[in-house]
Short mmCIF file of C-alpha atoms in Angstrom, two decimals:
data_model
loop_
_atom_site.label_atom_id
_atom_site.label_comp_id
_atom_site.label_asym_id
_atom_site.label_seq_id
_atom_site.Cartn_x
_atom_site.Cartn_y
_atom_site.Cartn_z
CA SER A 93 -23.61 -23.08 32.40
CA SER A 94 -21.82 -21.66 29.71
CA GLY A 95 -24.57 -21.06 27.60
CA ILE A 96 -23.49 -23.79 24.73
CA ASN A 97 -25.58 -26.91 25.10
CA ALA A 98 -23.15 -29.93 24.95
CA GLU A 99 -25.75 -32.03 23.94
CA TRP A 100 -26.47 -29.50 19.90
CA PRO A 101 -24.73 -31.66 16.97
CA LEU A 102 -21.97 -30.00 15.80
CA ARG A 103 -20.87 -31.27 12.25
CA PRO A 104 -17.51 -32.73 11.20
CA GLY A 105 -15.31 -29.62 10.59
CA TYR A 106 -17.48 -26.73 12.07
CA LYS A 107 -16.23 -24.33 14.59
CA LEU A 108 -18.24 -22.46 16.78
CA TYR A 109 -17.55 -18.89 16.88
CA PHE A 110 -14.72 -18.54 19.71
CA GLU A 111 -13.35 -20.98 18.31
CA HIS A 112 -12.65 -19.23 15.69
CA GLN A 113 -11.54 -15.73 17.63
CA THR A 114 -7.71 -17.71 18.64
CA ASN A 115 -6.07 -16.06 16.34
CA ASN A 116 -3.68 -13.79 18.15
CA ALA A 117 -2.28 -12.28 14.40
CA MET A 118 -1.97 -7.86 14.37
CA LEU A 119 -4.39 -6.48 12.30
CA TYR A 120 -1.86 -4.18 10.66
CA GLN A 121 1.52 -3.50 10.45
CA ARG A 122 2.26 0.06 9.38
CA TYR A 123 1.07 2.97 12.06
CA ILE A 124 0.95 6.16 11.53
CA GLU A 125 4.22 7.43 13.74
CA ILE A 126 6.98 10.68 13.59
CA GLY A 127 9.42 9.40 10.87
CA ARG A 128 7.12 7.43 8.89
CA VAL A 129 7.30 8.01 5.27
CA CYS A 130 5.36 8.79 3.53
CA TYR A 131 4.00 8.90 -0.73
CA ILE A 132 2.15 11.77 -1.80
CA ARG A 133 -1.24 9.90 -3.45
CA LEU A 134 -3.75 13.27 -4.13
CA GLY A 135 -2.97 17.09 -4.34
CA GLU A 136 -0.97 19.03 -5.54
CA HIS A 137 2.64 17.64 -4.74
CA ALA A 138 1.31 13.51 -5.63
CA GLY A 139 3.53 11.50 -6.50
CA LYS A 140 6.51 12.79 -4.06
CA THR A 141 7.48 10.79 -0.93
CA CYS A 142 7.63 12.52 2.77
CA VAL A 143 8.31 12.07 6.67
CA VAL A 144 6.11 12.50 8.57
CA VAL A 145 7.06 14.97 12.03
CA ASP A 146 4.28 16.11 13.44
CA MET A 147 0.17 14.77 12.98
CA VAL A 148 -2.42 17.66 13.99
CA ASP A 149 -5.08 15.15 14.93
CA GLN A 150 -6.85 11.86 13.70
CA LYS A 151 -7.30 13.43 10.29
CA HIS A 152 -4.05 15.39 9.26
CA LEU A 153 -0.57 15.56 9.54
CA LEU A 154 2.44 17.88 9.61
CA VAL A 155 4.36 16.40 6.63
CA ASP A 156 7.93 17.50 5.42
CA GLY A 157 10.36 16.19 2.19
CA PRO A 158 13.16 17.75 1.98
CA MET A 159 14.92 15.84 -0.59
CA SER A 160 11.52 15.08 -2.99
CA GLY A 161 10.46 18.99 -2.83
CA VAL A 162 7.54 19.19 -0.18
CA PRO A 163 7.31 21.97 2.17
CA ARG A 164 6.69 21.47 5.73
CA SER A 165 2.58 21.64 5.61
CA THR A 166 -0.68 19.85 6.77
CA ILE A 167 -1.81 17.43 4.79
CA ARG A 168 -5.05 15.18 5.23
CA LEU A 169 -4.12 11.07 5.87
CA ASN A 170 -6.46 10.25 2.89
CA GLN A 171 -4.13 11.59 0.40
CA VAL A 172 -0.93 10.08 1.52
CA ALA A 173 0.32 6.33 1.32
CA ILE A 174 1.70 5.09 4.40
CA THR A 175 5.31 2.42 3.85
CA ASP A 176 7.80 0.81 5.38
CA LEU A 177 10.21 2.93 5.77
CA LYS A 178 10.89 4.57 9.08
CA ILE A 179 13.48 7.16 10.36
CA ALA A 180 14.79 8.69 13.47
CA ILE A 181 13.43 11.95 13.91
CA PRO A 182 11.73 13.65 17.25
CA ARG A 183 8.34 15.33 16.92
CA GLY A 184 8.22 18.49 15.32
CA CYS A 185 11.69 18.53 14.32
CA LYS A 186 12.88 21.47 12.02
CA THR A 187 13.19 20.74 8.22
CA ASN A 188 17.60 19.80 8.86
CA LYS A 189 17.74 17.37 10.63
CA VAL A 190 14.58 15.92 8.77
CA ARG A 191 17.10 16.19 5.54
CA VAL A 192 20.02 14.74 7.88
CA GLU A 193 17.68 11.23 8.87
CA LEU A 194 16.82 10.61 5.51
CA THR A 195 20.25 11.25 3.70
CA LYS A 196 21.46 9.31 6.34
CA ALA A 197 19.44 6.12 6.19
CA ASP A 198 19.43 6.37 2.58
CA ILE A 199 15.76 6.31 1.94
CA SER A 200 15.68 7.75 -1.95
CA THR A 201 17.07 4.42 -3.54
CA LYS A 202 14.74 1.69 0.07
CA PHE A 203 11.79 3.55 -1.90
CA ALA A 204 12.39 2.84 -5.46
CA LYS A 205 12.83 -0.77 -4.49
CA THR A 206 9.13 -0.68 -3.40
CA SER A 207 6.44 -2.13 -4.81
CA LEU A 208 4.36 1.37 -4.17
CA SER A 209 7.16 3.65 -6.30
CA LYS A 210 7.29 0.70 -9.31
CA LYS A 211 2.89 0.33 -9.31
CA ALA A 212 3.37 4.92 -9.79
CA GLU A 213 6.05 4.21 -12.41
CA ALA A 214 4.30 1.77 -14.56
CA LYS A 215 1.14 4.59 -13.56
CA GLU A 216 3.03 7.90 -15.06
CA ALA A 217 4.90 5.69 -17.89
CA LYS A 218 1.30 3.89 -18.98
CA ALA A 219 -0.29 7.79 -19.09
CA GLY A 220 2.78 9.20 -21.36
CA LEU A 221 1.95 6.44 -24.12
CA GLY A 222 0.59 8.03 -27.10
CA ASP A 223 -2.15 6.65 -29.19
CA PHE A 224 0.07 3.90 -31.56
CA GLU A 225 1.78 2.85 -28.42
CA ARG A 226 -1.97 2.16 -26.61
CA PHE A 227 -2.68 0.24 -29.62
CA LYS A 228 -0.02 -2.34 -29.35
CA LEU A 229 -0.11 -2.67 -26.11
CA ARG A 230 -4.32 -3.49 -26.50
CA VAL A 231 -3.01 -5.56 -28.86
CA ALA A 232 -0.42 -7.41 -27.44
CA LYS A 233 -2.65 -7.79 -23.88
CA THR A 234 -5.65 -9.32 -26.30
CA THR A 235 -3.02 -11.80 -27.52
CA ARG A 236 -1.10 -12.91 -24.56
CA ASN A 237 -5.23 -13.27 -23.02
CA ARG A 238 -6.01 -15.64 -26.54
CA LYS A 239 -3.22 -17.86 -25.62
CA ILE A 240 -3.35 -18.10 -22.36
CA ARG A 241 -7.53 -18.43 -23.02
CA SER A 242 -6.84 -21.90 -25.28
CA THR A 243 -4.11 -23.64 -23.38
CA VAL A 244 -6.84 -23.82 -20.17
CA ARG A 245 -9.14 -24.75 -22.52
CA LYS A 246 -6.32 -27.44 -24.15
CA LEU A 247 -5.95 -28.70 -19.99
CA LYS A 248 -9.56 -28.55 -19.20
CA LYS A 249 -10.41 -31.01 -21.77
CA SER A 250 -7.41 -33.13 -21.08
CA SER A 251 -8.02 -33.76 -17.28
#
């Protein structure tokens, strides 16, 4: 009476739909919360870090970045990238308290080690390349890809 026909033949290796739903892993690891350190991707302060001080509504955050030069202001949620870093501050605390907690937790060096920071640095370095440097980079990539392609062909041929 469960609604499933027990005589219906299942091929080996196939599972019913509800059997797949047993994974209890959490979907998200990072949450928007007070004290969460964020990286500003878009807008006038792009490339700087800030801390969530309060949530205005579902799409806006009140952020403060005393160490990176971001004034206390509201920012849209789609303009920031959430990091794993978090500091312990109360909701709506003053800028000085944020500054003290950021220095105590040594957030600037921790953020410099994250992949988000490294990607941003690489993007900045690539944007600063001149014409000839871009040409050399393209030639190096082409050479590397050619070597990889020939190695893969040899391996396929030998097997």
